[in-house]
Amino acid sequence: MTVQVPGGQSGAPKSQWVLPLFSAVCGALMFAEGLSLPLFAQYTGLGAGFLLVVIGGGMLLLGGAMVVQILRGVRFEPEQAEGVDLHRPVSRSGLMLAAAAVISPVLTMPWLGFALGAGLSYAFVTRAFGSPRLLRDLIIGLVLSSLCWWVFTRLGVQLGSFLPAKLF
Amino acid sequence: MFDALLNGFAVALQPMNLLWALVGCSLGTAIGVLPGIGPALTITLLLPVTVALNPTAAMIIFAGVFYGAMYGGSTTSILINTPGESGAMMTALEGNRMAKQGRGAAALATAAVGSFVAGTIGTALLTLAAPAISELAFVFGPAEYFALAVLAFTSVSVVLGSSMVLGLMSLFFGLGLAMIGIDYQSGAPRLAFDVPQLLDGVGITIVLVAMFAVGEIVYVASRRSLNPSQIIQVGGRISMSRQDWARSWKPWLRGTFLGFPIGAMPAGGSEIPTMLSYAVEKRLSKHPEEFGNGAIEGVAGPEAANNASVAGVMVPLLTLGLPTSATAAVMLAALQNFGLNPGPTLFTDNAQLVWGIIASLYIGNVMLLVLNFPLARFWVKLLSIPTPYLYGGILVFSLVGIWGLSRSWVDLTLLAALGMAGYMFRCFSVPVAPALIGLILGPMAELQLRRALAISQGDPLVLLSSPVSAGLLLVAALMLLIPIWRATKSR
């Protein structure tokens, strides 16, 4: 949701600039990549870089449009969803733990195997949602991920080694 | 057409396909009841684990999930006043008041029967309309397909969400993701950054799981409500009195005929028809004073409109390969995953599959009525699953899907990065659907644009040379320019 507030730039929280920055960075990346490739081709008209330049340019323009909107007092508000309370401040611990749950498989799964990696992520998520029993959640996570590994490998989904490949 | 439909029933009535329809309907109802999980996320999570099934079975499950979620959503709207998706807002408004007055059973019954009536009539309209629209296959060339994709891009970006700028940003982000990988024509790598795994592009499944599941988990964890929802208990048998039937049947029909055509329009969605239906029922009701205090017409009409819009969404999806909602975009991705070419040729090339899906929608509607009428209390019990376990389970299933693709750390890194992008989108109410539609239709749009230009030896006027493509591009331009003109005028 977007809302219009009086005051414009002076009242804009820093977080509001994240979105135009994201759009501008993505746009610049695509624009630069597009320019490094041929824009036109002899028979098909369009080269590999043409659409990248259009899309990147579009994102840069949209980033600029968002900056103008923020300066005019438009605010990009968070989304309403089930189980969400927008009146409470953002839980930093919840955010960090949930982010850890998502990032940790990159570090754990290739080396520790599916069961340990996914089980650990499960425990991170339950903790992020306020569950106080870490050890119990870890055990439930390991049981659930082991069960998933067993069922889905039998269904033909390749989940690799169950436990650390180099140890077992 | 009737022969084709009968053949479809022969496919859908096979014991295994009936079982898959039951699985889809049950799963759909369950996820409709559970908080934070929508049909788009469920189908996304099922994508990698249904690869072992044949496409017909998988699509029957997905269609069951899509329909079932609408039924399940009404239960939570009525009993705990939490509309899982925007289409159930009106149901929550009146249905929850009815439940508080001890008329929850009647509200659940009119929602279930209304959903059945609307779903069945909507499917019948789909049966009649779809083959006729698929005849467009003979009119559509590269320029028309490109124009159709542009119309889908603009309509979804402009209509969904609260701001056109945010919708367009989401669309361009999705289009950018679609560009990653080797350019099929020149062989040049684009946005691959010398990472070999990126040369094949970013898998649609990774983007879907990241944007829907991971983004949602991180967002809800950072802003979760500490006040648990209060469930209203329903006493007695779930049924309607003679008066309830008399007050419900006309709203069911009116809701159906509002929901179906609007659902079939690009970006029509379920929000507009349910609100329209509510307004119509309020105006036509003999008891307008009851609206806002628990009017049964206010549940019957919008609930029918909501379900009919789902059948409407299937029309452009199956006939033109045009997704008009996030769930439809995921179903389109599912069809592509199975190597099928969504669009007009689907009816000629894969008639058995399409008619099997349509027939399964009729069967699914009957199943859902049976599942929802006597089992409404059972479905509500699902709400007692602790939220931490629910979201933990979603992440484990997400990891099954992503790790099972190719056991690549690059996929996991993309999952994390795009998941955080999904979180950011939610923090600023950026709609996710345009990004998905850009990702899914982007490569098709580029391919058709290049084909059209190659045929015309580089003349861009080829895009306006046929009335169909010129008309589609004109509508797309108007959708984009009218809001800008209005905003400029109001300033």
PDB file of C-alpha atoms in Angstrom, chain A residues 1-2 15-20 22-23 26 29-30 33-34 37-38 41-52 54-59 62-63 65-66 69 72 76-86 88-95 98-99 101-103 105-107 109-111 113-114 117-119 121-122 125-131 133 136-137 140-141 144-145 148-149 152 155-161, chain B residues 32-37 48-49 51-52 76 80 82-85 162-166 168-170 172-173 175-177 179 183 185-186 188-193 214 216-227 387-393 395-397 399-401 403-409 412-413 415-417 419-421 423-432 442 445-446 449-451 453-455 457-458 491:
ATOM      1  CA  MET A   1       0.000   0.000   0.000  1.00  0.00           C
ATOM      2  CA  THR A   2       1.162   3.539  -0.689  1.00  0.00           C
ATOM      3  CA  SER A  15      14.065   2.563   4.823  1.00  0.00           C
ATOM      4  CA  GLN A  16      11.959   4.229   2.095  1.00  0.00           C
ATOM      5  CA  TRP A  17      15.072   4.713  -0.033  1.00  0.00           C
ATOM      6  CA  VAL A  18      15.807   0.967  -0.141  1.00  0.00           C
ATOM      7  CA  LEU A  19      13.322   0.326  -2.943  1.00  0.00           C
ATOM      8  CA  PRO A  20      14.512   3.026  -5.395  1.00  0.00           C
ATOM      9  CA  PHE A  22      17.290  -1.642  -5.366  1.00  0.00           C
ATOM     10  CA  SER A  23      15.595  -0.676  -8.627  1.00  0.00           C
ATOM     11  CA  CYS A  26      19.362  -3.783 -10.706  1.00  0.00           C
ATOM     12  CA  LEU A  29      23.552  -3.797 -13.785  1.00  0.00           C
ATOM     13  CA  MET A  30      21.255  -4.826 -16.629  1.00  0.00           C
ATOM     14  CA  GLU A  33      25.458  -5.746 -19.329  1.00  0.00           C
ATOM     15  CA  GLY A  34      23.153  -4.906 -22.240  1.00  0.00           C
ATOM     16  CA  LEU A  37      26.450  -7.061 -25.911  1.00  0.00           C
ATOM     17  CA  PRO A  38      25.390  -6.392 -29.523  1.00  0.00           C
ATOM     18  CA  ALA A  41      21.645  -8.281 -35.328  1.00  0.00           C
ATOM     19  CA  GLN A  42      21.630  -8.545 -39.090  1.00  0.00           C
ATOM     20  CA  TYR A  43      18.674 -10.867 -39.750  1.00  0.00           C
ATOM     21  CA  THR A  44      16.637 -10.936 -36.569  1.00  0.00           C
ATOM     22  CA  GLY A  45      16.814  -7.212 -35.927  1.00  0.00           C
ATOM     23  CA  LEU A  46      17.430  -7.426 -32.204  1.00  0.00           C
ATOM     24  CA  GLY A  47      20.737  -8.387 -30.652  1.00  0.00           C
ATOM     25  CA  ALA A  48      21.318 -10.093 -27.301  1.00  0.00           C
ATOM     26  CA  GLY A  49      21.729  -6.782 -25.481  1.00  0.00           C
ATOM     27  CA  PHE A  50      18.704  -4.863 -26.785  1.00  0.00           C
ATOM     28  CA  LEU A  51      16.079  -6.033 -24.294  1.00  0.00           C
ATOM     29  CA  LEU A  52      18.568  -5.841 -21.412  1.00  0.00           C
ATOM     30  CA  VAL A  54      15.330  -1.590 -22.372  1.00  0.00           C
ATOM     31  CA  ILE A  55      14.660  -3.438 -19.104  1.00  0.00           C
ATOM     32  CA  GLY A  56      17.664  -1.897 -17.315  1.00  0.00           C
ATOM     33  CA  GLY A  57      16.722   1.564 -18.552  1.00  0.00           C
ATOM     34  CA  GLY A  58      13.159   0.951 -17.387  1.00  0.00           C
ATOM     35  CA  MET A  59      14.310  -0.003 -13.897  1.00  0.00           C
ATOM     36  CA  LEU A  62      11.333   3.579 -12.185  1.00  0.00           C
ATOM     37  CA  GLY A  63      13.958   4.088  -9.472  1.00  0.00           C
ATOM     38  CA  ALA A  65      10.127   7.863 -10.339  1.00  0.00           C
ATOM     39  CA  MET A  66      10.134   6.360  -6.844  1.00  0.00           C
ATOM     40  CA  GLN A  69       7.300  10.058  -5.269  1.00  0.00           C
ATOM     41  CA  ARG A  72       6.482  14.365  -2.832  1.00  0.00           C
ATOM     42  CA  PHE A  76       5.534   2.652   0.568  1.00  0.00           C
ATOM     43  CA  GLU A  77       3.823   0.809   3.410  1.00  0.00           C
ATOM     44  CA  PRO A  78       4.279  -2.869   4.395  1.00  0.00           C
ATOM     45  CA  GLU A  79       1.797  -5.460   3.183  1.00  0.00           C
ATOM     46  CA  GLN A  80      -1.049  -6.723   5.360  1.00  0.00           C
ATOM     47  CA  ALA A  81      -0.982 -10.512   5.717  1.00  0.00           C
ATOM     48  CA  GLU A  82      -2.434 -13.239   7.873  1.00  0.00           C
ATOM     49  CA  GLY A  83      -0.670 -13.567  11.225  1.00  0.00           C
ATOM     50  CA  VAL A  84       1.054 -10.198  10.778  1.00  0.00           C
ATOM     51  CA  ASP A  85       0.698  -7.241  13.144  1.00  0.00           C
ATOM     52  CA  LEU A  86       1.755  -4.041  11.389  1.00  0.00           C
ATOM     53  CA  ARG A  88       4.219  -3.793  16.286  1.00  0.00           C
ATOM     54  CA  PRO A  89       7.821  -2.794  15.544  1.00  0.00           C
ATOM     55  CA  VAL A  90       9.828  -5.165  13.349  1.00  0.00           C
ATOM     56  CA  SER A  91      11.298  -8.022  15.403  1.00  0.00           C
ATOM     57  CA  ARG A  92      15.005  -7.859  14.607  1.00  0.00           C
ATOM     58  CA  SER A  93      15.683 -11.221  16.246  1.00  0.00           C
ATOM     59  CA  GLY A  94      12.848 -12.824  14.275  1.00  0.00           C
ATOM     60  CA  LEU A  95      14.182 -11.302  11.066  1.00  0.00           C
ATOM     61  CA  ALA A  98      14.554 -16.343   9.703  1.00  0.00           C
ATOM     62  CA  ALA A  99      17.304 -14.976   7.446  1.00  0.00           C
ATOM     63  CA  ALA A 101      17.300 -20.266   8.358  1.00  0.00           C
ATOM     64  CA  VAL A 102      17.297 -19.323   4.686  1.00  0.00           C
ATOM     65  CA  ILE A 103      21.028 -18.663   4.317  1.00  0.00           C
ATOM     66  CA  PRO A 105      21.497 -24.302   3.864  1.00  0.00           C
ATOM     67  CA  VAL A 106      23.992 -22.677   1.448  1.00  0.00           C
ATOM     68  CA  LEU A 107      26.734 -23.357   4.004  1.00  0.00           C
ATOM     69  CA  MET A 109      23.674 -28.705   2.918  1.00  0.00           C
ATOM     70  CA  PRO A 110      26.494 -29.357   0.414  1.00  0.00           C
ATOM     71  CA  TRP A 111      28.735 -30.598   3.248  1.00  0.00           C
ATOM     72  CA  GLY A 113      23.840 -33.549   3.717  1.00  0.00           C
ATOM     73  CA  PHE A 114      20.112 -32.880   3.421  1.00  0.00           C
ATOM     74  CA  GLY A 117      21.070 -28.977   6.807  1.00  0.00           C
ATOM     75  CA  ALA A 118      17.265 -28.905   6.558  1.00  0.00           C
ATOM     76  CA  GLY A 119      16.849 -29.926  10.221  1.00  0.00           C
ATOM     77  CA  SER A 121      16.992 -24.595   9.123  1.00  0.00           C
ATOM     78  CA  TYR A 122      13.782 -25.909  10.660  1.00  0.00           C
ATOM     79  CA  VAL A 125      12.558 -20.956  11.753  1.00  0.00           C
ATOM     80  CA  THR A 126      10.763 -22.269  14.837  1.00  0.00           C
ATOM     81  CA  ARG A 127      13.046 -20.086  16.974  1.00  0.00           C
ATOM     82  CA  ALA A 128      12.283 -17.087  14.722  1.00  0.00           C
ATOM     83  CA  PHE A 129       8.585 -17.701  15.351  1.00  0.00           C
ATOM     84  CA  GLY A 130       9.151 -17.630  19.107  1.00  0.00           C
ATOM     85  CA  SER A 131       9.390 -21.315  19.991  1.00  0.00           C
ATOM     86  CA  ARG A 133      12.418 -25.247  23.020  1.00  0.00           C
ATOM     87  CA  ARG A 136      13.146 -30.280  20.942  1.00  0.00           C
ATOM     88  CA  ASP A 137      12.681 -28.284  17.726  1.00  0.00           C
ATOM     89  CA  ILE A 140      11.671 -32.538  15.362  1.00  0.00           C
ATOM     90  CA  GLY A 141      13.474 -30.835  12.473  1.00  0.00           C
ATOM     91  CA  LEU A 144      11.019 -34.293   9.636  1.00  0.00           C
ATOM     92  CA  SER A 145      13.942 -33.744   7.273  1.00  0.00           C
ATOM     93  CA  CYS A 148      11.316 -36.115   3.798  1.00  0.00           C
ATOM     94  CA  TRP A 149      14.650 -37.486   2.548  1.00  0.00           C
ATOM     95  CA  PHE A 152      11.149 -38.163  -1.599  1.00  0.00           C
ATOM     96  CA  LEU A 155       9.610 -40.922  -5.196  1.00  0.00           C
ATOM     97  CA  GLY A 156      12.580 -40.229  -7.465  1.00  0.00           C
ATOM     98  CA  VAL A 157      13.668 -36.824  -6.131  1.00  0.00           C
ATOM     99  CA  GLN A 158      17.478 -36.787  -5.900  1.00  0.00           C
ATOM    100  CA  LEU A 159      18.361 -35.318  -2.492  1.00  0.00           C
ATOM    101  CA  GLY A 160      21.985 -36.507  -2.395  1.00  0.00           C
ATOM    102  CA  SER A 161      23.598 -37.975   0.668  1.00  0.00           C
TER     103      SER A 161
ATOM    104  CA  GLY B  32      -7.120 -22.509   2.350  1.00  0.00           C
ATOM    105  CA  VAL B  33      -7.742 -22.963   6.064  1.00  0.00           C
ATOM    106  CA  LEU B  34      -4.127 -22.626   7.196  1.00  0.00           C
ATOM    107  CA  PRO B  35      -2.764 -19.101   7.591  1.00  0.00           C
ATOM    108  CA  GLY B  36      -0.080 -17.737   5.288  1.00  0.00           C
ATOM    109  CA  ILE B  37      -0.251 -20.498   2.694  1.00  0.00           C
ATOM    110  CA  PRO B  48       9.407 -30.435  -7.948  1.00  0.00           C
ATOM    111  CA  VAL B  49       7.821 -33.374  -6.166  1.00  0.00           C
ATOM    112  CA  VAL B  51       7.854 -34.486 -11.646  1.00  0.00           C
ATOM    113  CA  ALA B  52       7.523 -38.238 -11.269  1.00  0.00           C
ATOM    114  CA  THR B  76     -11.421 -19.180   8.110  1.00  0.00           C
ATOM    115  CA  ILE B  80     -11.913 -16.433  12.623  1.00  0.00           C
ATOM    116  CA  THR B  82      -9.184 -13.759   8.558  1.00  0.00           C
ATOM    117  CA  PRO B  83      -9.653 -13.644   4.801  1.00  0.00           C
ATOM    118  CA  GLY B  84      -6.684 -15.592   3.465  1.00  0.00           C
ATOM    119  CA  GLU B  85      -6.857 -13.744   0.160  1.00  0.00           C
ATOM    120  CA  SER B 162      -1.576  -0.152  -5.056  1.00  0.00           C
ATOM    121  CA  SER B 163       0.916   1.660  -7.272  1.00  0.00           C
ATOM    122  CA  MET B 164       1.665   1.401 -10.972  1.00  0.00           C
ATOM    123  CA  VAL B 165       5.329   2.255 -10.359  1.00  0.00           C
ATOM    124  CA  LEU B 166       5.687  -0.656  -7.924  1.00  0.00           C
ATOM    125  CA  LEU B 168       6.121  -2.044 -13.176  1.00  0.00           C
ATOM    126  CA  MET B 169       9.232  -2.368 -11.025  1.00  0.00           C
ATOM    127  CA  SER B 170       8.166  -5.899 -10.113  1.00  0.00           C
ATOM    128  CA  PHE B 172      10.925  -5.366 -14.926  1.00  0.00           C
ATOM    129  CA  PHE B 173      12.624  -7.318 -12.126  1.00  0.00           C
ATOM    130  CA  LEU B 175      11.855  -9.689 -16.997  1.00  0.00           C
ATOM    131  CA  GLY B 176      15.460  -9.141 -15.886  1.00  0.00           C
ATOM    132  CA  LEU B 177      15.512 -12.557 -14.191  1.00  0.00           C
ATOM    133  CA  MET B 179      17.185 -12.622 -19.295  1.00  0.00           C
ATOM    134  CA  ASP B 183      20.751 -15.958 -25.449  1.00  0.00           C
ATOM    135  CA  GLN B 185      19.841 -16.890 -30.833  1.00  0.00           C
ATOM    136  CA  SER B 186      23.392 -15.579 -30.544  1.00  0.00           C
ATOM    137  CA  ALA B 188      25.967 -14.989 -25.825  1.00  0.00           C
ATOM    138  CA  PRO B 189      25.751 -15.347 -22.048  1.00  0.00           C
ATOM    139  CA  ARG B 190      23.637 -12.662 -20.357  1.00  0.00           C
ATOM    140  CA  LEU B 191      23.883 -11.693 -16.670  1.00  0.00           C
ATOM    141  CA  ALA B 192      25.638 -14.998 -15.930  1.00  0.00           C
ATOM    142  CA  PHE B 193      28.689 -13.354 -14.245  1.00  0.00           C
ATOM    143  CA  VAL B 214      10.901 -17.863   1.744  1.00  0.00           C
ATOM    144  CA  GLU B 216       6.606 -15.043   3.366  1.00  0.00           C
ATOM    145  CA  ILE B 217       8.462 -16.924   6.138  1.00  0.00           C
ATOM    146  CA  VAL B 218      10.941 -14.085   6.734  1.00  0.00           C
ATOM    147  CA  TYR B 219       8.216 -11.423   6.529  1.00  0.00           C
ATOM    148  CA  VAL B 220       5.805 -13.091   8.961  1.00  0.00           C
ATOM    149  CA  ALA B 221       8.661 -13.995  11.371  1.00  0.00           C
ATOM    150  CA  SER B 222       9.731 -10.352  11.524  1.00  0.00           C
ATOM    151  CA  ARG B 223       6.216  -8.981  12.058  1.00  0.00           C
ATOM    152  CA  ARG B 224       4.252 -11.817  13.600  1.00  0.00           C
ATOM    153  CA  SER B 225       1.175 -11.033  15.607  1.00  0.00           C
ATOM    154  CA  LEU B 226       1.284 -12.038  19.261  1.00  0.00           C
ATOM    155  CA  ASN B 227      -2.506 -12.218  19.508  1.00  0.00           C
ATOM    156  CA  THR B 387       2.717 -21.519  13.730  1.00  0.00           C
ATOM    157  CA  PRO B 388       6.455 -22.230  14.299  1.00  0.00           C
ATOM    158  CA  TYR B 389       6.029 -25.857  13.194  1.00  0.00           C
ATOM    159  CA  LEU B 390       3.911 -24.843  10.209  1.00  0.00           C
ATOM    160  CA  TYR B 391       6.474 -22.391   8.854  1.00  0.00           C
ATOM    161  CA  GLY B 392       9.385 -24.709   9.743  1.00  0.00           C
ATOM    162  CA  GLY B 393       7.676 -27.440   7.726  1.00  0.00           C
ATOM    163  CA  LEU B 395      10.900 -24.309   4.690  1.00  0.00           C
ATOM    164  CA  VAL B 396      11.871 -27.993   4.824  1.00  0.00           C
ATOM    165  CA  PHE B 397       9.514 -28.730   1.893  1.00  0.00           C
ATOM    166  CA  LEU B 399      14.445 -27.157   0.525  1.00  0.00           C
ATOM    167  CA  VAL B 400      13.301 -30.556  -0.769  1.00  0.00           C
ATOM    168  CA  GLY B 401      12.142 -28.836  -3.943  1.00  0.00           C
ATOM    169  CA  TRP B 403      17.958 -29.162  -3.368  1.00  0.00           C
ATOM    170  CA  GLY B 404      16.215 -31.893  -5.375  1.00  0.00           C
ATOM    171  CA  LEU B 405      16.557 -29.883  -8.608  1.00  0.00           C
ATOM    172  CA  SER B 406      20.313 -30.277  -9.023  1.00  0.00           C
ATOM    173  CA  ARG B 407      21.892 -30.307  -5.526  1.00  0.00           C
ATOM    174  CA  SER B 408      23.654 -27.064  -6.328  1.00  0.00           C
ATOM    175  CA  TRP B 409      24.830 -24.438  -3.846  1.00  0.00           C
ATOM    176  CA  LEU B 412      20.456 -22.425  -2.611  1.00  0.00           C
ATOM    177  CA  THR B 413      22.205 -19.042  -2.890  1.00  0.00           C
ATOM    178  CA  LEU B 415      16.859 -19.154  -3.106  1.00  0.00           C
ATOM    179  CA  ALA B 416      18.236 -17.085  -0.223  1.00  0.00           C
ATOM    180  CA  ALA B 417      18.855 -13.949  -2.316  1.00  0.00           C
ATOM    181  CA  GLY B 419      13.789 -14.912  -0.832  1.00  0.00           C
ATOM    182  CA  MET B 420      15.184 -11.745   0.732  1.00  0.00           C
ATOM    183  CA  ALA B 421      13.992  -9.842  -2.366  1.00  0.00           C
ATOM    184  CA  TYR B 423      10.766 -10.153   1.863  1.00  0.00           C
ATOM    185  CA  MET B 424      11.632  -6.652   0.647  1.00  0.00           C
ATOM    186  CA  PHE B 425       8.718  -6.719  -1.812  1.00  0.00           C
ATOM    187  CA  ARG B 426       6.346  -7.433   1.090  1.00  0.00           C
ATOM    188  CA  CYS B 427       7.904  -4.684   3.226  1.00  0.00           C
ATOM    189  CA  PHE B 428       6.903  -2.117   0.592  1.00  0.00           C
ATOM    190  CA  SER B 429       3.756  -3.802  -0.793  1.00  0.00           C
ATOM    191  CA  VAL B 430       5.372  -4.509  -4.151  1.00  0.00           C
ATOM    192  CA  PRO B 431       3.106  -7.083  -5.890  1.00  0.00           C
ATOM    193  CA  VAL B 432       4.866 -10.388  -6.618  1.00  0.00           C
ATOM    194  CA  GLY B 442       9.414 -12.759 -20.861  1.00  0.00           C
ATOM    195  CA  ALA B 445       7.709 -12.287 -25.651  1.00  0.00           C
ATOM    196  CA  GLU B 446      11.357 -11.948 -26.704  1.00  0.00           C
ATOM    197  CA  LEU B 449       9.284 -10.219 -31.068  1.00  0.00           C
ATOM    198  CA  ARG B 450      12.441 -11.491 -32.753  1.00  0.00           C
ATOM    199  CA  ARG B 451      10.433 -13.813 -35.002  1.00  0.00           C
ATOM    200  CA  LEU B 453      11.038  -8.699 -36.778  1.00  0.00           C
ATOM    201  CA  ALA B 454      12.875 -11.435 -38.658  1.00  0.00           C
ATOM    202  CA  ILE B 455       9.806 -12.069 -40.849  1.00  0.00           C
ATOM    203  CA  GLN B 457      13.235  -7.947 -42.142  1.00  0.00           C
ATOM    204  CA  GLY B 458      13.554  -5.654 -39.134  1.00  0.00           C
ATOM    205  CA  ARG B 491      -2.469  17.279  -9.524  1.00  0.00           C
TER     206      ARG B 491
END
